[in-house]
PDB file of N, CA and C in Angstrom:
ATOM      1  N   PRO A   1     -21.140 -54.415 -55.059  1.00 82.00           N
ATOM      2  CA  PRO A   1     -20.206 -53.724 -56.120  1.00 82.00           C
ATOM      3  C   PRO A   1     -18.794 -53.802 -55.531  1.00 82.00           C
ATOM      4  N   PRO A   2     -17.862 -53.885 -56.546  1.00 87.00           N
ATOM      5  CA  PRO A   2     -16.417 -53.880 -56.228  1.00 87.00           C
ATOM      6  C   PRO A   2     -15.948 -52.538 -55.541  1.00 87.00           C
ATOM      7  N   GLU A   3     -16.575 -51.487 -55.797  1.00 90.00           N
ATOM      8  CA  GLU A   3     -16.099 -50.113 -55.246  1.00 90.00           C
ATOM      9  C   GLU A   3     -16.309 -49.959 -53.735  1.00 90.00           C
ATOM     10  N   ILE A   4     -17.151 -50.825 -53.223  1.00 91.00           N
ATOM     11  CA  ILE A   4     -17.431 -50.677 -51.736  1.00 91.00           C
ATOM     12  C   ILE A   4     -16.969 -51.864 -50.935  1.00 91.00           C
ATOM     13  N   VAL A   5     -16.147 -52.678 -51.513  1.00 95.00           N
ATOM     14  CA  VAL A   5     -15.570 -53.755 -50.817  1.00 95.00           C
ATOM     15  C   VAL A   5     -14.717 -53.356 -49.616  1.00 95.00           C
ATOM     16  N   GLY A   6     -13.899 -52.265 -49.779  1.00 95.00           N
ATOM     17  CA  GLY A   6     -13.125 -51.798 -48.747  1.00 95.00           C
ATOM     18  C   GLY A   6     -14.039 -51.167 -47.532  1.00 95.00           C
ATOM     19  N   SER A   7     -15.080 -50.544 -47.892  1.00 96.00           N
ATOM     20  CA  SER A   7     -15.925 -50.003 -46.893  1.00 96.00           C
ATOM     21  C   SER A   7     -16.651 -51.163 -46.097  1.00 96.00           C
ATOM     22  N   ALA A   8     -17.059 -52.124 -46.846  1.00 96.00           N
ATOM     23  CA  ALA A   8     -17.732 -53.304 -46.152  1.00 96.00           C
ATOM     24  C   ALA A   8     -16.728 -54.043 -45.171  1.00 96.00           C
ATOM     25  N   LEU A   9     -15.466 -54.203 -45.630  1.00 97.00           N
ATOM     26  CA  LEU A   9     -14.593 -54.869 -44.863  1.00 97.00           C
ATOM     27  C   LEU A   9     -14.232 -54.062 -43.589  1.00 97.00           C
ATOM     28  N   ALA A  10     -14.175 -52.682 -43.839  1.00 97.00           N
ATOM     29  CA  ALA A  10     -13.873 -51.711 -42.609  1.00 97.00           C
ATOM     30  C   ALA A  10     -15.010 -51.857 -41.565  1.00 97.00           C
ATOM     31  N   LEU A  11     -16.262 -51.870 -42.127  1.00 97.00           N
ATOM     32  CA  LEU A  11     -17.388 -51.934 -41.304  1.00 97.00           C
ATOM     33  C   LEU A  11     -17.462 -53.337 -40.459  1.00 97.00           C
ATOM     34  N   GLN A  12     -17.180 -54.320 -41.154  1.00 97.00           N
ATOM     35  CA  GLN A  12     -17.178 -55.702 -40.542  1.00 97.00           C
ATOM     36  C   GLN A  12     -16.043 -55.747 -39.459  1.00 97.00           C
ATOM     37  N   ASN A  13     -14.886 -55.137 -39.810  1.00 97.00           N
ATOM     38  CA  ASN A  13     -13.936 -55.078 -38.775  1.00 97.00           C
ATOM     39  C   ASN A  13     -14.242 -54.313 -37.512  1.00 97.00           C
ATOM     40  N   ALA A  14     -14.959 -53.141 -37.769  1.00 98.00           N
ATOM     41  CA  ALA A  14     -15.352 -52.331 -36.623  1.00 98.00           C
ATOM     42  C   ALA A  14     -16.364 -53.078 -35.801  1.00 98.00           C
ATOM     43  N   ILE A  15     -17.364 -53.689 -36.431  1.00 98.00           N
ATOM     44  CA  ILE A  15     -18.333 -54.505 -35.606  1.00 98.00           C
ATOM     45  C   ILE A  15     -17.725 -55.564 -34.895  1.00 98.00           C
ATOM     46  N   GLY A  16     -16.810 -56.221 -35.499  1.00 95.00           N
ATOM     47  CA  GLY A  16     -16.028 -57.313 -34.746  1.00 95.00           C
ATOM     48  C   GLY A  16     -15.234 -56.761 -33.522  1.00 95.00           C
ATOM     49  N   PHE A  17     -14.615 -55.586 -33.684  1.00 97.00           N
ATOM     50  CA  PHE A  17     -13.939 -55.054 -32.579  1.00 97.00           C
ATOM     51  C   PHE A  17     -14.872 -54.585 -31.446  1.00 97.00           C
ATOM     52  N   ALA A  18     -15.972 -54.054 -31.750  1.00 97.00           N
ATOM     53  CA  ALA A  18     -17.056 -53.593 -30.859  1.00 97.00           C
ATOM     54  C   ALA A  18     -17.532 -54.784 -30.041  1.00 97.00           C
ATOM     55  N   ILE A  19     -17.751 -55.930 -30.769  1.00 94.00           N
ATOM     56  CA  ILE A  19     -18.253 -57.178 -30.129  1.00 94.00           C
ATOM     57  C   ILE A  19     -17.155 -57.676 -29.079  1.00 94.00           C
ATOM     58  N   THR A  20     -15.943 -57.602 -29.576  1.00 93.00           N
ATOM     59  CA  THR A  20     -14.735 -58.043 -28.779  1.00 93.00           C
ATOM     60  C   THR A  20     -14.729 -57.175 -27.487  1.00 93.00           C
ATOM     61  N   MET A  21     -14.824 -55.851 -27.615  1.00 96.00           N
ATOM     62  CA  MET A  21     -14.744 -55.022 -26.447  1.00 96.00           C
ATOM     63  C   MET A  21     -15.761 -55.325 -25.401  1.00 96.00           C
ATOM     64  N   VAL A  22     -17.006 -55.489 -26.014  1.00 95.00           N
ATOM     65  CA  VAL A  22     -18.175 -55.763 -25.028  1.00 95.00           C
ATOM     66  C   VAL A  22     -17.969 -57.039 -24.329  1.00 95.00           C
ATOM     67  N   SER A  23     -17.550 -58.056 -25.093  1.00 89.00           N
ATOM     68  CA  SER A  23     -17.231 -59.399 -24.573  1.00 89.00           C
ATOM     69  C   SER A  23     -16.227 -59.376 -23.403  1.00 89.00           C
ATOM     70  N   ILE A  24     -15.063 -58.595 -23.665  1.00 89.00           N
ATOM     71  CA  ILE A  24     -14.020 -58.468 -22.592  1.00 89.00           C
ATOM     72  C   ILE A  24     -14.603 -57.823 -21.465  1.00 89.00           C
ATOM     73  N   ALA A  25     -15.403 -56.786 -21.548  1.00 93.00           N
ATOM     74  CA  ALA A  25     -15.881 -55.971 -20.436  1.00 93.00           C
ATOM     75  C   ALA A  25     -16.869 -56.787 -19.562  1.00 93.00           C
ATOM     76  N   ILE A  26     -17.722 -57.614 -20.223  1.00 90.00           N
ATOM     77  CA  ILE A  26     -18.695 -58.479 -19.642  1.00 90.00           C
ATOM     78  C   ILE A  26     -17.872 -59.609 -18.887  1.00 90.00           C
ATOM     79  N   GLY A  27     -16.923 -60.141 -19.661  1.00 85.00           N
ATOM     80  CA  GLY A  27     -16.243 -61.332 -19.134  1.00 85.00           C
ATOM     81  C   GLY A  27     -15.468 -61.002 -17.921  1.00 85.00           C
ATOM     82  N   THR A  28     -14.835 -59.836 -17.893  1.00 88.00           N
ATOM     83  CA  THR A  28     -13.933 -59.530 -16.628  1.00 88.00           C
ATOM     84  C   THR A  28     -14.891 -59.329 -15.502  1.00 88.00           C
ATOM     85  N   ARG A  29     -16.042 -58.752 -15.662  1.00 89.00           N
ATOM     86  CA  ARG A  29     -17.001 -58.583 -14.499  1.00 89.00           C
ATOM     87  C   ARG A  29     -17.557 -59.911 -14.043  1.00 89.00           C
ATOM     88  N   VAL A  30     -17.863 -60.767 -15.063  1.00 86.00           N
ATOM     89  CA  VAL A  30     -18.472 -62.059 -14.623  1.00 86.00           C
ATOM     90  C   VAL A  30     -17.348 -62.931 -13.966  1.00 86.00           C
ATOM     91  N   ILE A  31     -16.157 -63.018 -14.391  1.00 86.00           N
ATOM     92  CA  ILE A  31     -15.025 -63.765 -13.809  1.00 86.00           C
ATOM     93  C   ILE A  31     -14.811 -63.189 -12.444  1.00 86.00           C
ATOM     94  N   ALA A  32     -14.783 -61.904 -12.196  1.00 87.00           N
ATOM     95  CA  ALA A  32     -14.594 -61.287 -10.944  1.00 87.00           C
ATOM     96  C   ALA A  32     -15.768 -61.747  -9.935  1.00 87.00           C
ATOM     97  N   ASP A  33     -16.969 -61.804 -10.361  1.00 89.00           N
ATOM     98  CA  ASP A  33     -18.067 -62.115  -9.543  1.00 89.00           C
ATOM     99  C   ASP A  33     -18.176 -63.658  -9.302  1.00 89.00           C
ATOM    100  N   TRP A  34     -18.119 -64.538 -10.404  1.00 89.00           N
ATOM    101  CA  TRP A  34     -18.380 -65.946 -10.322  1.00 89.00           C
ATOM    102  C   TRP A  34     -17.173 -66.768 -10.266  1.00 89.00           C
ATOM    103  N   GLY A  35     -15.977 -66.356 -10.487  1.00 88.00           N
ATOM    104  CA  GLY A  35     -14.856 -67.172 -10.556  1.00 88.00           C
ATOM    105  C   GLY A  35     -14.289 -67.546 -11.882  1.00 88.00           C
ATOM    106  N   ASN A  36     -13.125 -68.079 -11.938  1.00 85.00           N
ATOM    107  CA  ASN A  36     -12.488 -68.520 -13.195  1.00 85.00           C
ATOM    108  C   ASN A  36     -13.167 -69.560 -13.978  1.00 85.00           C
ATOM    109  N   HIS A  37     -13.926 -70.452 -13.201  1.00 85.00           N
ATOM    110  CA  HIS A  37     -14.497 -71.576 -13.870  1.00 85.00           C
ATOM    111  C   HIS A  37     -15.509 -71.147 -14.893  1.00 85.00           C
ATOM    112  N   VAL A  38     -15.860 -69.802 -14.954  1.00 83.00           N
ATOM    113  CA  VAL A  38     -16.887 -69.396 -15.896  1.00 83.00           C
ATOM    114  C   VAL A  38     -16.218 -69.323 -17.285  1.00 83.00           C
ATOM    115  N   ALA A  39     -14.941 -69.299 -17.396  1.00 82.00           N
ATOM    116  CA  ALA A  39     -14.214 -69.265 -18.623  1.00 82.00           C
ATOM    117  C   ALA A  39     -14.646 -70.427 -19.507  1.00 82.00           C
ATOM    118  N   TRP A  40     -15.097 -71.624 -18.906  1.00 87.00           N
ATOM    119  CA  TRP A  40     -15.474 -72.679 -19.659  1.00 87.00           C
ATOM    120  C   TRP A  40     -16.730 -72.355 -20.593  1.00 87.00           C
ATOM    121  N   LEU A  41     -17.543 -71.338 -20.154  1.00 84.00           N
ATOM    122  CA  LEU A  41     -18.608 -70.961 -20.986  1.00 84.00           C
ATOM    123  C   LEU A  41     -18.183 -70.404 -22.341  1.00 84.00           C
ATOM    124  N   LEU A  42     -17.000 -70.085 -22.483  1.00 83.00           N
ATOM    125  CA  LEU A  42     -16.433 -69.535 -23.778  1.00 83.00           C
ATOM    126  C   LEU A  42     -16.019 -70.624 -24.703  1.00 83.00           C
ATOM    127  N   LEU A  43     -16.001 -71.858 -24.257  1.00 90.00           N
ATOM    128  CA  LEU A  43     -15.597 -72.910 -25.057  1.00 90.00           C
ATOM    129  C   LEU A  43     -16.387 -73.325 -26.356  1.00 90.00           C
ATOM    130  N   PRO A  44     -17.757 -73.207 -26.151  1.00 94.00           N
ATOM    131  CA  PRO A  44     -18.548 -73.602 -27.318  1.00 94.00           C
ATOM    132  C   PRO A  44     -18.306 -72.739 -28.563  1.00 94.00           C
ATOM    133  N   GLY A  45     -17.913 -71.502 -28.479  1.00 92.00           N
ATOM    134  CA  GLY A  45     -17.659 -70.566 -29.642  1.00 92.00           C
ATOM    135  C   GLY A  45     -16.557 -71.161 -30.469  1.00 92.00           C
ATOM    136  N   PRO A  46     -15.328 -71.305 -29.942  1.00 93.00           N
ATOM    137  CA  PRO A  46     -14.265 -71.918 -30.892  1.00 93.00           C
ATOM    138  C   PRO A  46     -14.637 -73.295 -31.289  1.00 93.00           C
ATOM    139  N   LEU A  47     -15.177 -74.030 -30.533  1.00 96.00           N
ATOM    140  CA  LEU A  47     -15.507 -75.411 -31.038  1.00 96.00           C
ATOM    141  C   LEU A  47     -16.525 -75.429 -32.140  1.00 96.00           C
ATOM    142  N   LEU A  48     -17.417 -74.596 -32.085  1.00 96.00           N
ATOM    143  CA  LEU A  48     -18.477 -74.425 -33.291  1.00 96.00           C
ATOM    144  C   LEU A  48     -17.747 -73.749 -34.410  1.00 96.00           C
ATOM    145  N   GLY A  49     -16.894 -72.938 -34.264  1.00 94.00           N
ATOM    146  CA  GLY A  49     -16.024 -72.449 -35.394  1.00 94.00           C
ATOM    147  C   GLY A  49     -15.249 -73.475 -36.080  1.00 94.00           C
ATOM    148  N   LEU A  50     -14.597 -74.377 -35.335  1.00 96.00           N
ATOM    149  CA  LEU A  50     -13.829 -75.499 -35.844  1.00 96.00           C
ATOM    150  C   LEU A  50     -14.649 -76.547 -36.564  1.00 96.00           C
ATOM    151  N   ILE A  51     -15.841 -76.724 -35.945  1.00 97.00           N
ATOM    152  CA  ILE A  51     -16.776 -77.650 -36.641  1.00 97.00           C
ATOM    153  C   ILE A  51     -17.207 -77.186 -37.943  1.00 97.00           C
ATOM    154  N   GLY A  52     -17.521 -75.809 -37.967  1.00 96.00           N
ATOM    155  CA  GLY A  52     -18.021 -75.041 -39.116  1.00 96.00           C
ATOM    156  C   GLY A  52     -16.990 -75.111 -40.297  1.00 96.00           C
ATOM    157  N   LEU A  53     -15.698 -74.990 -39.783  1.00 94.00           N
ATOM    158  CA  LEU A  53     -14.619 -74.929 -40.796  1.00 94.00           C
ATOM    159  C   LEU A  53     -14.191 -76.368 -41.311  1.00 94.00           C
ATOM    160  N   TRP A  54     -14.596 -77.347 -40.678  1.00 93.00           N
ATOM    161  CA  TRP A  54     -14.140 -78.742 -40.982  1.00 93.00           C
ATOM    162  C   TRP A  54     -14.413 -79.109 -42.470  1.00 93.00           C
ATOM    163  N   PRO A  55     -15.657 -78.801 -42.960  1.00 92.00           N
ATOM    164  CA  PRO A  55     -15.834 -79.120 -44.474  1.00 92.00           C
ATOM    165  C   PRO A  55     -14.941 -78.404 -45.301  1.00 92.00           C
ATOM    166  N   LEU A  56     -14.521 -77.168 -45.031  1.00 90.00           N
ATOM    167  CA  LEU A  56     -13.580 -76.431 -45.933  1.00 90.00           C
ATOM    168  C   LEU A  56     -12.233 -77.137 -45.840  1.00 90.00           C
ATOM    169  N   TRP A  57     -11.775 -77.577 -44.691  1.00 86.00           N
ATOM    170  CA  TRP A  57     -10.472 -78.139 -44.589  1.00 86.00           C
ATOM    171  C   TRP A  57     -10.444 -79.430 -45.509  1.00 86.00           C
ATOM    172  N   ARG A  58     -11.562 -80.235 -45.306  1.00 85.00           N
ATOM    173  CA  ARG A  58     -11.611 -81.470 -45.985  1.00 85.00           C
ATOM    174  C   ARG A  58     -11.603 -81.223 -47.497  1.00 85.00           C
ATOM    175  N   ARG A  59     -12.333 -80.169 -47.972  1.00 83.00           N
ATOM    176  CA  ARG A  59     -12.379 -79.970 -49.377  1.00 83.00           C
ATOM    177  C   ARG A  59     -10.989 -79.576 -49.847  1.00 83.00           C
ATOM    178  N   LYS A  60     -10.300 -78.715 -49.082  1.00 77.00           N
ATOM    179  CA  LYS A  60      -9.062 -78.321 -49.556  1.00 77.00           C
ATOM    180  C   LYS A  60      -8.006 -79.442 -49.505  1.00 77.00           C
ATOM    181  N   ALA A  61      -8.045 -80.376 -48.459  1.00 75.00           N
ATOM    182  CA  ALA A  61      -7.191 -81.518 -48.460  1.00 75.00           C
ATOM    183  C   ALA A  61      -7.474 -82.512 -49.680  1.00 75.00           C
ATOM    184  N   VAL A  62      -8.728 -82.597 -50.023  1.00 77.00           N
ATOM    185  CA  VAL A  62      -9.011 -83.574 -51.300  1.00 77.00           C
ATOM    186  C   VAL A  62      -8.555 -82.914 -52.474  1.00 77.00           C
ATOM    187  N   SER A  63      -8.562 -81.660 -52.545  1.00 76.00           N
ATOM    188  CA  SER A  63      -8.202 -81.011 -53.835  1.00 76.00           C
ATOM    189  C   SER A  63      -6.740 -80.979 -54.098  1.00 76.00           C
ATOM    190  N   THR A  64      -5.948 -80.866 -52.896  1.00 73.00           N
ATOM    191  CA  THR A  64      -4.581 -80.740 -53.064  1.00 73.00           C
ATOM    192  C   THR A  64      -3.844 -82.194 -52.929  1.00 73.00           C
ATOM    193  N   GLY A  65      -4.584 -83.112 -52.311  1.00 63.00           N
ATOM    194  CA  GLY A  65      -3.978 -84.435 -52.124  1.00 63.00           C
ATOM    195  C   GLY A  65      -4.142 -85.327 -53.162  1.00 63.00           C
TER     196      GLY A  65
END
């Protein structure tokens, strides 16, 4: 329903913020223990995001081009 869109977006934002805080807390401990090379473990997330967005970019390029 349209009347709860704002609440849903606020909830989604709060969940994303909580996940980010946990990731930062865990990441700083792991890097302190295992070294900076552990940062490479973060690479799959952005790569999968880019791969997931690729069809949307192609569709937009085709519709505007």
